[in-house]
PDB file of C-alpha atoms in Angstrom:
ATOM      1  CA  MET A   1      19.532  26.129  -2.369  1.00 60.00           C
ATOM      2  CA  ALA A   2      22.269  23.500  -2.475  1.00 72.00           C
ATOM      3  CA  GLU A   3      21.575  20.356  -4.480  1.00 90.00           C
ATOM      4  CA  LEU A   4      19.486  17.919  -2.475  1.00 97.00           C
ATOM      5  CA  ASN A   5      20.465  14.314  -1.893  1.00 98.00           C
ATOM      6  CA  TRP A   6      17.466  12.145  -2.747  1.00 98.00           C
ATOM      7  CA  ALA A   7      16.854   8.548  -1.706  1.00 98.00           C
ATOM      8  CA  VAL A   8      14.296   6.171  -3.235  1.00 98.00           C
ATOM      9  CA  VAL A   9      12.536   3.581  -1.070  1.00 98.00           C
ATOM     10  CA  GLY A  10      10.848   0.861  -3.134  1.00 97.00           C
ATOM     11  CA  PRO A  11      12.387   0.548  -6.634  1.00 97.00           C
ATOM     12  CA  GLY A  12       9.226  -0.590  -8.451  1.00 94.00           C
ATOM     13  CA  GLU A  13       7.783   0.640 -11.756  1.00 95.00           C
ATOM     14  CA  ILE A  14       6.699   4.072 -10.526  1.00 97.00           C
ATOM     15  CA  ALA A  15      10.161   4.567  -8.991  1.00 98.00           C
ATOM     16  CA  HIS A  16      11.685   3.982 -12.433  1.00 98.00           C
ATOM     17  CA  GLN A  17       9.461   6.768 -13.775  1.00 98.00           C
ATOM     18  CA  PHE A  18      10.611   8.958 -10.894  1.00 98.00           C
ATOM     19  CA  ALA A  19      14.271   8.193 -11.646  1.00 98.00           C
ATOM     20  CA  ARG A  20      13.791   9.118 -15.300  1.00 98.00           C
ATOM     21  CA  GLY A  21      12.132  12.342 -14.146  1.00 97.00           C
ATOM     22  CA  MET A  22      15.206  13.092 -12.052  1.00 98.00           C
ATOM     23  CA  GLN A  23      17.426  12.470 -15.066  1.00 97.00           C
ATOM     24  CA  ASP A  24      15.319  14.815 -17.206  1.00 97.00           C
ATOM     25  CA  LEU A  25      15.981  17.537 -14.618  1.00 97.00           C
ATOM     26  CA  ASN A  26      19.701  16.683 -14.463  1.00 96.00           C
ATOM     27  CA  ARG A  27      19.309  15.615 -10.852  1.00 95.00           C
ATOM     28  CA  LYS A  28      21.002  12.622  -9.248  1.00 94.00           C
ATOM     29  CA  ILE A  29      19.603  10.067  -6.831  1.00 98.00           C
ATOM     30  CA  TYR A  30      22.060   9.422  -4.022  1.00 98.00           C
ATOM     31  CA  ALA A  31      20.624   6.231  -2.495  1.00 98.00           C
ATOM     32  CA  VAL A  32      18.061   3.476  -2.998  1.00 98.00           C
ATOM     33  CA  GLY A  33      16.486   1.132  -0.460  1.00 98.00           C
ATOM     34  CA  ALA A  34      15.054  -2.283  -1.370  1.00 97.00           C
ATOM     35  CA  ARG A  35      14.158  -5.399   0.612  1.00 94.00           C
ATOM     36  CA  LYS A  36      16.028  -7.488  -1.957  1.00 94.00           C
ATOM     37  CA  LYS A  37      19.531  -6.144  -2.453  1.00 94.00           C
ATOM     38  CA  GLU A  38      19.793  -7.472  -6.000  1.00 96.00           C
ATOM     39  CA  LYS A  39      16.779  -5.353  -6.952  1.00 97.00           C
ATOM     40  CA  GLY A  40      18.367  -2.324  -5.370  1.00 97.00           C
ATOM     41  CA  ASP A  41      21.671  -3.048  -7.115  1.00 98.00           C
ATOM     42  CA  ALA A  42      19.951  -3.258 -10.509  1.00 98.00           C
ATOM     43  CA  PHE A  43      18.119   0.032  -9.889  1.00 98.00           C
ATOM     44  CA  ALA A  44      21.340   1.713  -8.770  1.00 98.00           C
ATOM     45  CA  GLU A  45      23.210   0.516 -11.824  1.00 98.00           C
ATOM     46  CA  ALA A  46      20.474   1.763 -14.160  1.00 98.00           C
ATOM     47  CA  TYR A  47      20.511   5.295 -12.739  1.00 98.00           C
ATOM     48  CA  GLY A  48      24.059   5.800 -11.441  1.00 97.00           C
ATOM     49  CA  ILE A  49      23.116   5.674  -7.757  1.00 98.00           C
ATOM     50  CA  GLU A  50      25.928   5.701  -5.204  1.00 97.00           C
ATOM     51  CA  LYS A  51      24.430   3.879  -2.206  1.00 98.00           C
ATOM     52  CA  VAL A  52      22.266   0.753  -1.989  1.00 98.00           C
ATOM     53  CA  TYR A  53      20.516  -0.267   1.232  1.00 98.00           C
ATOM     54  CA  ASP A  54      18.599  -3.411   2.105  1.00 96.00           C
ATOM     55  CA  ASP A  55      18.407  -2.148   5.688  1.00 96.00           C
ATOM     56  CA  PHE A  56      15.848   0.680   5.756  1.00 97.00           C
ATOM     57  CA  ASP A  57      16.849   1.780   9.261  1.00 96.00           C
ATOM     58  CA  ALA A  58      20.370   2.368   7.980  1.00 97.00           C
ATOM     59  CA  LEU A  59      19.052   4.351   5.017  1.00 98.00           C
ATOM     60  CA  PHE A  60      17.019   6.661   7.241  1.00 98.00           C
ATOM     61  CA  ARG A  61      20.068   7.165   9.507  1.00 97.00           C
ATOM     62  CA  ASP A  62      22.257   8.240   6.589  1.00 98.00           C
ATOM     63  CA  GLU A  63      22.979  11.900   7.356  1.00 97.00           C
ATOM     64  CA  LYS A  64      23.743  12.673   3.708  1.00 97.00           C
ATOM     65  CA  ILE A  65      20.143  12.041   2.673  1.00 98.00           C
ATOM     66  CA  ASP A  66      17.926  15.151   2.551  1.00 98.00           C
ATOM     67  CA  VAL A  67      14.754  13.867   0.866  1.00 98.00           C
ATOM     68  CA  VAL A  68      13.166  10.410   0.661  1.00 98.00           C
ATOM     69  CA  TYR A  69      10.802   9.401  -2.146  1.00 98.00           C
ATOM     70  CA  ILE A  70       8.613   6.547  -0.865  1.00 98.00           C
ATOM     71  CA  ALA A  71       7.162   4.291  -3.565  1.00 97.00           C
ATOM     72  CA  THR A  72       6.284   1.135  -1.651  1.00 95.00           C
ATOM     73  CA  PRO A  73       2.844  -0.535  -1.416  1.00 90.00           C
ATOM     74  CA  ASN A  74       0.218   1.373   0.599  1.00 90.00           C
ATOM     75  CA  SER A  75       0.664  -0.946   3.557  1.00 90.00           C
ATOM     76  CA  ASN A  76       4.232   0.299   4.159  1.00 92.00           C
ATOM     77  CA  HIS A  77       3.746   4.045   3.739  1.00 96.00           C
ATOM     78  CA  TYR A  78       3.008   4.986   7.341  1.00 96.00           C
ATOM     79  CA  GLU A  79       5.882   2.989   8.815  1.00 96.00           C
ATOM     80  CA  PHE A  80       8.456   4.419   6.409  1.00 97.00           C
ATOM     81  CA  MET A  81       7.073   7.958   6.567  1.00 98.00           C
ATOM     82  CA  LEU A  82       7.307   8.014  10.338  1.00 98.00           C
ATOM     83  CA  GLN A  83      10.866   6.666  10.307  1.00 97.00           C
ATOM     84  CA  ALA A  84      11.933   9.196   7.708  1.00 98.00           C
ATOM     85  CA  VAL A  85      10.523  12.303   9.399  1.00 98.00           C
ATOM     86  CA  LYS A  86      11.835  11.206  12.804  1.00 98.00           C
ATOM     87  CA  ALA A  87      15.260  11.117  11.143  1.00 98.00           C
ATOM     88  CA  GLY A  88      14.726  14.667   9.877  1.00 98.00           C
ATOM     89  CA  LYS A  89      14.135  13.792   6.220  1.00 98.00           C
ATOM     90  CA  HIS A  90      11.737  15.558   3.883  1.00 98.00           C
ATOM     91  CA  ILE A  91       9.415  13.036   2.216  1.00 98.00           C
ATOM     92  CA  LEU A  92       7.583  12.791  -1.084  1.00 98.00           C
ATOM     93  CA  VAL A  93       5.202   9.828  -0.921  1.00 98.00           C
ATOM     94  CA  GLU A  94       3.297   8.041  -3.677  1.00 97.00           C
ATOM     95  CA  LYS A  95      -0.483   8.175  -3.594  1.00 96.00           C
ATOM     96  CA  ALA A  96      -2.350   7.401  -1.517  1.00 96.00           C
ATOM     97  CA  ILE A  97       0.000   9.069   0.946  1.00 98.00           C
ATOM     98  CA  THR A  98      -1.527   7.248   3.941  1.00 97.00           C
ATOM     99  CA  ILE A  99      -4.338   4.774   4.534  1.00 96.00           C
ATOM    100  CA  ASN A 100      -6.322   7.145   6.739  1.00 97.00           C
ATOM    101  CA  SER A 101      -6.362  10.602   8.303  1.00 97.00           C
ATOM    102  CA  ALA A 102      -5.030   9.481  11.686  1.00 97.00           C
ATOM    103  CA  GLU A 103      -1.829   8.204  10.053  1.00 97.00           C
ATOM    104  CA  LEU A 104      -1.336  11.411   8.073  1.00 98.00           C
ATOM    105  CA  LEU A 105      -1.908  13.641  11.094  1.00 97.00           C
ATOM    106  CA  ALA A 106       0.534  11.590  13.167  1.00 97.00           C
ATOM    107  CA  VAL A 107       3.268  11.954  10.552  1.00 98.00           C
ATOM    108  CA  GLN A 108       2.553  15.665  10.083  1.00 98.00           C
ATOM    109  CA  ALA A 109       2.884  16.266  13.828  1.00 98.00           C
ATOM    110  CA  VAL A 110       6.383  14.772  13.870  1.00 98.00           C
ATOM    111  CA  ALA A 111       7.293  16.584  10.642  1.00 98.00           C
ATOM    112  CA  LYS A 112       6.321  19.892  12.240  1.00 97.00           C
ATOM    113  CA  GLU A 113       8.623  19.176  15.195  1.00 98.00           C
ATOM    114  CA  LYS A 114      11.462  18.269  12.839  1.00 98.00           C
ATOM    115  CA  ASN A 115      10.724  21.148  10.439  1.00 98.00           C
ATOM    116  CA  VAL A 116      10.506  18.918   7.359  1.00 98.00           C
ATOM    117  CA  ILE A 117       8.127  18.807   4.389  1.00 98.00           C
ATOM    118  CA  VAL A 118       5.616  15.996   3.857  1.00 98.00           C
ATOM    119  CA  ALA A 119       4.095  15.889   0.365  1.00 98.00           C
ATOM    120  CA  GLU A 120       2.079  13.500  -1.778  1.00 98.00           C
ATOM    121  CA  ALA A 121       3.120  12.585  -5.326  1.00 98.00           C
ATOM    122  CA  MET A 122      -0.360  13.312  -6.689  1.00 98.00           C
ATOM    123  CA  THR A 123       0.084  14.362 -10.323  1.00 97.00           C
ATOM    124  CA  ILE A 124      -3.095  16.467 -10.423  1.00 98.00           C
ATOM    125  CA  PHE A 125      -1.729  18.841  -7.784  1.00 97.00           C
ATOM    126  CA  HIS A 126       1.476  19.425  -9.761  1.00 97.00           C
ATOM    127  CA  MET A 127       0.638  19.379 -13.483  1.00 98.00           C
ATOM    128  CA  PRO A 128       0.924  22.858 -15.103  1.00 98.00           C
ATOM    129  CA  LEU A 129      -2.462  22.405 -16.798  1.00 98.00           C
ATOM    130  CA  TYR A 130      -4.299  22.398 -13.487  1.00 98.00           C
ATOM    131  CA  LYS A 131      -2.555  25.528 -12.289  1.00 97.00           C
ATOM    132  CA  LYS A 132      -3.660  27.237 -15.495  1.00 98.00           C
ATOM    133  CA  LEU A 133      -7.255  25.958 -15.207  1.00 98.00           C
ATOM    134  CA  LYS A 134      -7.410  27.136 -11.602  1.00 97.00           C
ATOM    135  CA  GLU A 135      -6.356  30.624 -12.682  1.00 97.00           C
ATOM    136  CA  ILE A 136      -9.177  30.639 -15.257  1.00 98.00           C
ATOM    137  CA  ALA A 137     -11.726  29.426 -12.698  1.00 97.00           C
ATOM    138  CA  ASP A 138     -10.545  31.947 -10.095  1.00 96.00           C
ATOM    139  CA  SER A 139     -10.833  34.807 -12.611  1.00 97.00           C
ATOM    140  CA  GLY A 140     -14.626  34.465 -12.393  1.00 96.00           C
ATOM    141  CA  ARG A 141     -15.329  34.405 -16.120  1.00 95.00           C
ATOM    142  CA  LEU A 142     -16.861  30.933 -15.887  1.00 98.00           C
ATOM    143  CA  GLY A 143     -19.142  31.967 -13.039  1.00 98.00           C
ATOM    144  CA  LYS A 144     -19.824  29.881  -9.954  1.00 98.00           C
ATOM    145  CA  LEU A 145     -18.936  26.187  -9.772  1.00 98.00           C
ATOM    146  CA  LYS A 146     -21.974  23.919  -9.808  1.00 98.00           C
ATOM    147  CA  MET A 147     -21.115  20.278 -10.544  1.00 98.00           C
ATOM    148  CA  ILE A 148     -18.089  18.029 -11.059  1.00 98.00           C
ATOM    149  CA  GLN A 149     -18.066  14.564 -12.619  1.00 98.00           C
ATOM    150  CA  ALA A 150     -15.021  12.289 -12.483  1.00 98.00           C
ATOM    151  CA  SER A 151     -14.855   8.687 -13.678  1.00 98.00           C
ATOM    152  CA  PHE A 152     -12.032   6.144 -13.605  1.00 98.00           C
ATOM    153  CA  GLY A 153     -12.369   2.512 -14.632  1.00 97.00           C
ATOM    154  CA  SER A 154      -9.575  -0.044 -14.884  1.00 95.00           C
ATOM    155  CA  ALA A 155     -10.146  -3.667 -15.925  1.00 94.00           C
ATOM    156  CA  LYS A 156      -7.963  -5.585 -13.469  1.00 94.00           C
ATOM    157  CA  PRO A 157      -7.680  -9.391 -13.832  1.00 93.00           C
ATOM    158  CA  SER A 158      -9.669 -11.175 -11.150  1.00 92.00           C
ATOM    159  CA  ASP A 159      -6.911 -12.376  -8.812  1.00 93.00           C
ATOM    160  CA  PRO A 160      -7.340 -12.316  -5.019  1.00 92.00           C
ATOM    161  CA  GLU A 161      -3.554 -12.490  -4.557  1.00 89.00           C
ATOM    162  CA  ASN A 162      -2.480  -9.399  -6.499  1.00 90.00           C
ATOM    163  CA  ARG A 163      -2.090  -6.058  -4.738  1.00 90.00           C
ATOM    164  CA  PHE A 164      -5.207  -4.550  -6.346  1.00 94.00           C
ATOM    165  CA  PHE A 165      -7.524  -6.929  -4.477  1.00 95.00           C
ATOM    166  CA  ASN A 166      -5.347  -7.831  -1.484  1.00 94.00           C
ATOM    167  CA  LEU A 167      -6.695  -6.553   1.849  1.00 94.00           C
ATOM    168  CA  GLU A 168      -3.294  -7.128   3.488  1.00 92.00           C
ATOM    169  CA  LEU A 169      -1.642  -4.725   1.010  1.00 90.00           C
ATOM    170  CA  GLY A 170      -4.249  -1.956   1.152  1.00 92.00           C
ATOM    171  CA  GLY A 171      -5.951  -2.959  -2.075  1.00 94.00           C
ATOM    172  CA  GLY A 172      -9.185  -1.739  -3.606  1.00 97.00           C
ATOM    173  CA  ALA A 173     -10.179   0.776  -6.251  1.00 98.00           C
ATOM    174  CA  LEU A 174     -10.602   3.682  -3.825  1.00 98.00           C
ATOM    175  CA  LEU A 175      -6.972   3.951  -2.738  1.00 96.00           C
ATOM    176  CA  ASP A 176      -5.520   3.049  -6.131  1.00 96.00           C
ATOM    177  CA  ILE A 177      -7.610   5.026  -8.638  1.00 97.00           C
ATOM    178  CA  GLY A 178     -10.221   6.766  -6.497  1.00 98.00           C
ATOM    179  CA  THR A 179      -7.554   9.009  -5.056  1.00 98.00           C
ATOM    180  CA  TYR A 180      -7.106  10.536  -8.529  1.00 98.00           C
ATOM    181  CA  ALA A 181     -10.821  11.143  -9.062  1.00 98.00           C
ATOM    182  CA  LEU A 182     -11.283  12.609  -5.591  1.00 98.00           C
ATOM    183  CA  SER A 183      -8.170  14.776  -5.967  1.00 98.00           C
ATOM    184  CA  PHE A 184      -9.564  16.081  -9.261  1.00 98.00           C
ATOM    185  CA  ALA A 185     -12.863  16.949  -7.593  1.00 98.00           C
ATOM    186  CA  ARG A 186     -11.301  18.527  -4.504  1.00 98.00           C
ATOM    187  CA  PHE A 187      -8.873  20.579  -6.599  1.00 98.00           C
ATOM    188  CA  PHE A 188     -11.744  22.489  -8.222  1.00 98.00           C
ATOM    189  CA  MET A 189     -14.119  22.660  -5.239  1.00 98.00           C
ATOM    190  CA  THR A 190     -13.630  25.956  -3.434  1.00 97.00           C
ATOM    191  CA  GLU A 191     -13.941  24.332  -0.021  1.00 97.00           C
ATOM    192  CA  LYS A 192     -13.914  20.827   1.409  1.00 97.00           C
ATOM    193  CA  PRO A 193     -17.070  18.695   1.275  1.00 98.00           C
ATOM    194  CA  SER A 194     -19.343  18.604   4.289  1.00 97.00           C
ATOM    195  CA  GLU A 195     -21.609  15.797   3.047  1.00 98.00           C
ATOM    196  CA  ILE A 196     -20.451  12.442   1.618  1.00 98.00           C
ATOM    197  CA  LEU A 197     -22.813   9.795   0.244  1.00 98.00           C
ATOM    198  CA  THR A 198     -21.593   6.505  -1.206  1.00 98.00           C
ATOM    199  CA  THR A 199     -22.409   2.974  -2.303  1.00 98.00           C
ATOM    200  CA  VAL A 200     -20.042   0.074  -2.979  1.00 98.00           C
ATOM    201  CA  LYS A 201     -19.713  -3.377  -4.479  1.00 98.00           C
ATOM    202  CA  LYS A 202     -17.026  -5.415  -2.719  1.00 98.00           C
ATOM    203  CA  TYR A 203     -14.665  -8.002  -4.192  1.00 97.00           C
ATOM    204  CA  GLU A 204     -14.465 -11.482  -2.639  1.00 96.00           C
ATOM    205  CA  THR A 205     -11.439 -10.442  -0.528  1.00 97.00           C
ATOM    206  CA  GLY A 206     -13.405  -7.642   1.122  1.00 97.00           C
ATOM    207  CA  VAL A 207     -11.853  -4.664  -0.690  1.00 97.00           C
ATOM    208  CA  ASP A 208     -13.915  -2.277  -2.808  1.00 98.00           C
ATOM    209  CA  GLU A 209     -14.324  -3.365  -6.429  1.00 97.00           C
ATOM    210  CA  GLN A 210     -16.506  -0.498  -7.672  1.00 97.00           C
ATOM    211  CA  SER A 211     -18.316   2.416  -6.130  1.00 98.00           C
ATOM    212  CA  GLY A 212     -20.163   5.687  -6.505  1.00 98.00           C
ATOM    213  CA  ILE A 213     -19.377   8.710  -4.326  1.00 98.00           C
ATOM    214  CA  ILE A 214     -21.268  12.014  -4.076  1.00 98.00           C
ATOM    215  CA  LEU A 215     -19.736  15.065  -2.415  1.00 98.00           C
ATOM    216  CA  ARG A 216     -21.345  18.373  -1.430  1.00 98.00           C
ATOM    217  CA  ASN A 217     -19.887  21.359   0.400  1.00 98.00           C
ATOM    218  CA  GLU A 218     -21.481  24.306   2.218  1.00 98.00           C
ATOM    219  CA  LYS A 219     -21.417  26.361  -0.998  1.00 98.00           C
ATOM    220  CA  MET A 220     -23.636  23.706  -2.606  1.00 98.00           C
ATOM    221  CA  GLU A 221     -20.899  22.668  -5.036  1.00 98.00           C
ATOM    222  CA  MET A 222     -21.326  18.975  -5.838  1.00 98.00           C
ATOM    223  CA  ALA A 223     -19.162  16.209  -7.263  1.00 98.00           C
ATOM    224  CA  VAL A 224     -20.051  12.722  -8.489  1.00 98.00           C
ATOM    225  CA  VAL A 225     -17.267  10.131  -8.659  1.00 98.00           C
ATOM    226  CA  SER A 226     -17.561   6.726 -10.401  1.00 98.00           C
ATOM    227  CA  LEU A 227     -14.919   4.022  -9.859  1.00 98.00           C
ATOM    228  CA  THR A 228     -14.461   0.426 -10.998  1.00 98.00           C
ATOM    229  CA  PHE A 229     -11.673  -2.151 -11.032  1.00 96.00           C
ATOM    230  CA  ARG A 230     -13.585  -4.640 -13.183  1.00 91.00           C
ATOM    231  CA  SER A 231     -14.284  -2.687 -16.373  1.00 95.00           C
ATOM    232  CA  LYS A 232     -12.742   0.053 -18.454  1.00 95.00           C
ATOM    233  CA  MET A 233     -14.094   3.594 -18.183  1.00 95.00           C
ATOM    234  CA  PRO A 234     -12.596   6.794 -19.574  1.00 95.00           C
ATOM    235  CA  LYS A 235     -10.528   8.887 -17.194  1.00 97.00           C
ATOM    236  CA  ARG A 236     -12.719  11.903 -17.854  1.00 98.00           C
ATOM    237  CA  GLY A 237     -13.311  14.850 -15.596  1.00 98.00           C
ATOM    238  CA  ILE A 238     -15.967  17.521 -16.193  1.00 98.00           C
ATOM    239  CA  VAL A 239     -16.175  20.724 -14.159  1.00 98.00           C
ATOM    240  CA  ALA A 240     -19.434  22.598 -14.770  1.00 98.00           C
ATOM    241  CA  TYR A 241     -19.797  26.320 -14.038  1.00 98.00           C
ATOM    242  CA  GLU A 242     -22.643  28.776 -14.647  1.00 98.00           C
ATOM    243  CA  ASN A 243     -21.132  30.010 -17.933  1.00 98.00           C
ATOM    244  CA  GLY A 244     -19.619  26.817 -19.329  1.00 98.00           C
ATOM    245  CA  PHE A 245     -17.827  23.592 -18.500  1.00 98.00           C
ATOM    246  CA  ILE A 246     -14.258  22.287 -18.512  1.00 98.00           C
ATOM    247  CA  THR A 247     -13.574  18.795 -19.889  1.00 98.00           C
ATOM    248  CA  VAL A 248     -10.313  17.007 -19.131  1.00 98.00           C
ATOM    249  CA  GLU A 249      -9.581  13.650 -20.767  1.00 98.00           C
ATOM    250  CA  GLU A 250      -6.991  11.332 -19.183  1.00 98.00           C
ATOM    251  CA  TYR A 251      -7.005  13.721 -16.249  1.00 98.00           C
ATOM    252  CA  PRO A 252      -4.318  12.145 -14.021  1.00 98.00           C
ATOM    253  CA  ARG A 253      -1.516  13.469 -16.255  1.00 98.00           C
ATOM    254  CA  ALA A 254      -3.383  15.770 -18.620  1.00 98.00           C
ATOM    255  CA  ASN A 255      -1.748  18.541 -20.626  1.00 98.00           C
ATOM    256  CA  GLN A 256      -4.890  19.685 -22.454  1.00 98.00           C
ATOM    257  CA  ALA A 257      -8.464  20.623 -21.579  1.00 98.00           C
ATOM    258  CA  SER A 258     -11.406  22.167 -23.388  1.00 98.00           C
ATOM    259  CA  ILE A 259     -13.790  24.837 -22.167  1.00 98.00           C
ATOM    260  CA  THR A 260     -17.256  24.785 -23.729  1.00 98.00           C
ATOM    261  CA  TYR A 261     -19.290  27.958 -23.246  1.00 97.00           C
ATOM    262  CA  LEU A 262     -23.088  28.231 -23.150  1.00 95.00           C
ATOM    263  CA  ASN A 263     -23.190  29.563 -26.719  1.00 94.00           C
ATOM    264  CA  GLY A 264     -21.346  26.464 -27.967  1.00 94.00           C
ATOM    265  CA  GLU A 265     -17.988  28.146 -28.485  1.00 96.00           C
ATOM    266  CA  GLN A 266     -15.008  26.090 -27.400  1.00 97.00           C
ATOM    267  CA  GLU A 267     -11.594  27.066 -26.067  1.00 98.00           C
ATOM    268  CA  ILE A 268      -8.618  24.697 -25.896  1.00 98.00           C
ATOM    269  CA  VAL A 269      -6.272  25.134 -22.960  1.00 98.00           C
ATOM    270  CA  THR A 270      -2.823  23.502 -23.028  1.00 98.00           C
ATOM    271  CA  ALA A 271       0.057  23.499 -20.557  1.00 98.00           C
ATOM    272  CA  GLY A 272       2.902  21.178 -19.644  1.00 98.00           C
ATOM    273  CA  ASP A 273       3.895  17.729 -20.864  1.00 98.00           C
ATOM    274  CA  SER A 274       2.161  14.520 -19.787  1.00 98.00           C
ATOM    275  CA  ASN A 275       5.473  12.663 -19.963  1.00 97.00           C
ATOM    276  CA  ALA A 276       7.037  15.046 -17.451  1.00 98.00           C
ATOM    277  CA  ALA A 277       4.479  14.427 -14.688  1.00 98.00           C
ATOM    278  CA  LEU A 278       6.990  13.201 -12.125  1.00 97.00           C
ATOM    279  CA  SER A 279       9.449  15.965 -13.000  1.00 98.00           C
ATOM    280  CA  TYR A 280       6.796  18.500 -11.992  1.00 98.00           C
ATOM    281  CA  GLU A 281       6.340  16.689  -8.670  1.00 98.00           C
ATOM    282  CA  ILE A 282      10.093  16.820  -8.050  1.00 98.00           C
ATOM    283  CA  GLN A 283      10.287  20.533  -8.866  1.00 97.00           C
ATOM    284  CA  ASP A 284       7.343  21.372  -6.615  1.00 98.00           C
ATOM    285  CA  MET A 285       8.910  19.345  -3.807  1.00 98.00           C
ATOM    286  CA  GLU A 286      12.167  21.220  -4.149  1.00 97.00           C
ATOM    287  CA  GLN A 287      10.265  24.518  -4.090  1.00 97.00           C
ATOM    288  CA  SER A 288       8.376  23.434  -0.961  1.00 98.00           C
ATOM    289  CA  ILE A 289      11.640  22.616   0.778  1.00 98.00           C
ATOM    290  CA  LEU A 290      13.102  25.972  -0.291  1.00 96.00           C
ATOM    291  CA  THR A 291      10.117  27.959   1.009  1.00 96.00           C
ATOM    292  CA  GLY A 292       9.318  25.693   3.954  1.00 96.00           C
ATOM    293  CA  THR A 293       5.680  25.454   2.835  1.00 96.00           C
ATOM    294  CA  ASN A 294       3.749  22.705   1.030  1.00 97.00           C
ATOM    295  CA  LYS A 295       0.812  24.496  -0.605  1.00 95.00           C
ATOM    296  CA  THR A 296      -0.898  21.235  -1.611  1.00 96.00           C
ATOM    297  CA  ALA A 297      -1.003  19.834   1.941  1.00 97.00           C
ATOM    298  CA  PRO A 298      -4.596  21.015   2.677  1.00 97.00           C
ATOM    299  CA  LEU A 299      -5.872  19.335  -0.504  1.00 98.00           C
ATOM    300  CA  THR A 300      -4.109  16.091   0.404  1.00 98.00           C
ATOM    301  CA  GLU A 301      -5.555  16.210   3.921  1.00 98.00           C
ATOM    302  CA  ASP A 302      -9.082  16.688   2.580  1.00 98.00           C
ATOM    303  CA  VAL A 303      -8.821  13.814   0.077  1.00 98.00           C
ATOM    304  CA  ILE A 304      -7.497  11.422   2.738  1.00 98.00           C
ATOM    305  CA  ALA A 305     -10.322  12.546   5.052  1.00 98.00           C
ATOM    306  CA  ILE A 306     -12.891  11.812   2.322  1.00 98.00           C
ATOM    307  CA  MET A 307     -11.452   8.339   1.714  1.00 98.00           C
ATOM    308  CA  THR A 308     -11.334   7.636   5.457  1.00 98.00           C
ATOM    309  CA  ASN A 309     -15.007   8.599   5.760  1.00 98.00           C
ATOM    310  CA  VAL A 310     -15.979   6.525   2.717  1.00 98.00           C
ATOM    311  CA  ARG A 311     -14.269   3.363   3.960  1.00 98.00           C
ATOM    312  CA  GLU A 312     -15.889   3.801   7.366  1.00 98.00           C
ATOM    313  CA  GLN A 313     -19.272   3.892   5.638  1.00 98.00           C
ATOM    314  CA  TRP A 314     -18.331   0.721   3.740  1.00 98.00           C
ATOM    315  CA  GLY A 315     -17.031  -1.036   6.843  1.00 97.00           C
ATOM    316  CA  ILE A 316     -13.635  -1.731   5.228  1.00 97.00           C
ATOM    317  CA  GLN A 317     -10.618  -1.662   7.531  1.00 95.00           C
ATOM    318  CA  PHE A 318      -7.130  -2.894   6.691  1.00 95.00           C
ATOM    319  CA  PRO A 319      -5.437  -5.165   9.213  1.00 92.00           C
ATOM    320  CA  PHE A 320      -2.265  -3.029   9.367  1.00 91.00           C
ATOM    321  CA  GLU A 321      -3.712   0.480   9.539  1.00 90.00           C
ATOM    322  CA  LYS A 322      -3.154   2.719  12.551  1.00 81.00           C
ATOM    323  CA  ARG A 323      -6.101   4.615  14.011  1.00 82.00           C
TER     324      ARG A 323
END
């Protein structure tokens, strides 16, 4: 496959991590798009980028661009995704990929017509550790899956104006950190959940501040997810099987896990590098483009469907979302 020309839309902090990941792989970014040209210029200078756009329509029309990495706030994802795929660009989009299932399905329909790949930059689906843990689980030596626990707590300053609590920007713990916990749970569940129970405490702006979510599928596998934006909790995931349980600390970018067996014996499993998380996403995206298949798409669809269902139960709707 010839070298792909990448463009970055939204040169914020996560985009800087992406650019460093590209450098680690000896890849070059061809273009960057930013609402403020000076921000785009600074990003381009830092990473040796040839083209700078403050007109996103012009960026998407650039025939030299093959792939667009979208790293804007949640509220802009759908608009930019649709523009990009209509222009025949492959897209890698920061989590959460869309606000709801209707948006994702709409983009996927156009992508299918244009024969382009749509993928989410969800670290859990790309880290080597998880591929190794899945192989262990699929081997059957741990027995049947029974229960998953995933917690994520982040102590955000109480500020109605910042993006974490801003309804206009798609704020709330669910879309920001819940997507990790739910992706962790769905990754290990052998099929999508059929039952979703939840409770929520809302922030003064109307977004979710903390919540509990219980999932169950037809195989009676269950998951319990705990989220909060107002206190610190460990990013710990536990996957319990008949013959033992897997524990993953700092699970969003983990490179190590432990397996504890019923007799108390413990096995340490290691794979990958936490610092290379975005490099793995880039490599998987390139492989998806090469093969024409995004293997993580069904997982992404299920997680977005769960979050859509949960917000409907909470009665939280963003003013910009498409349904």
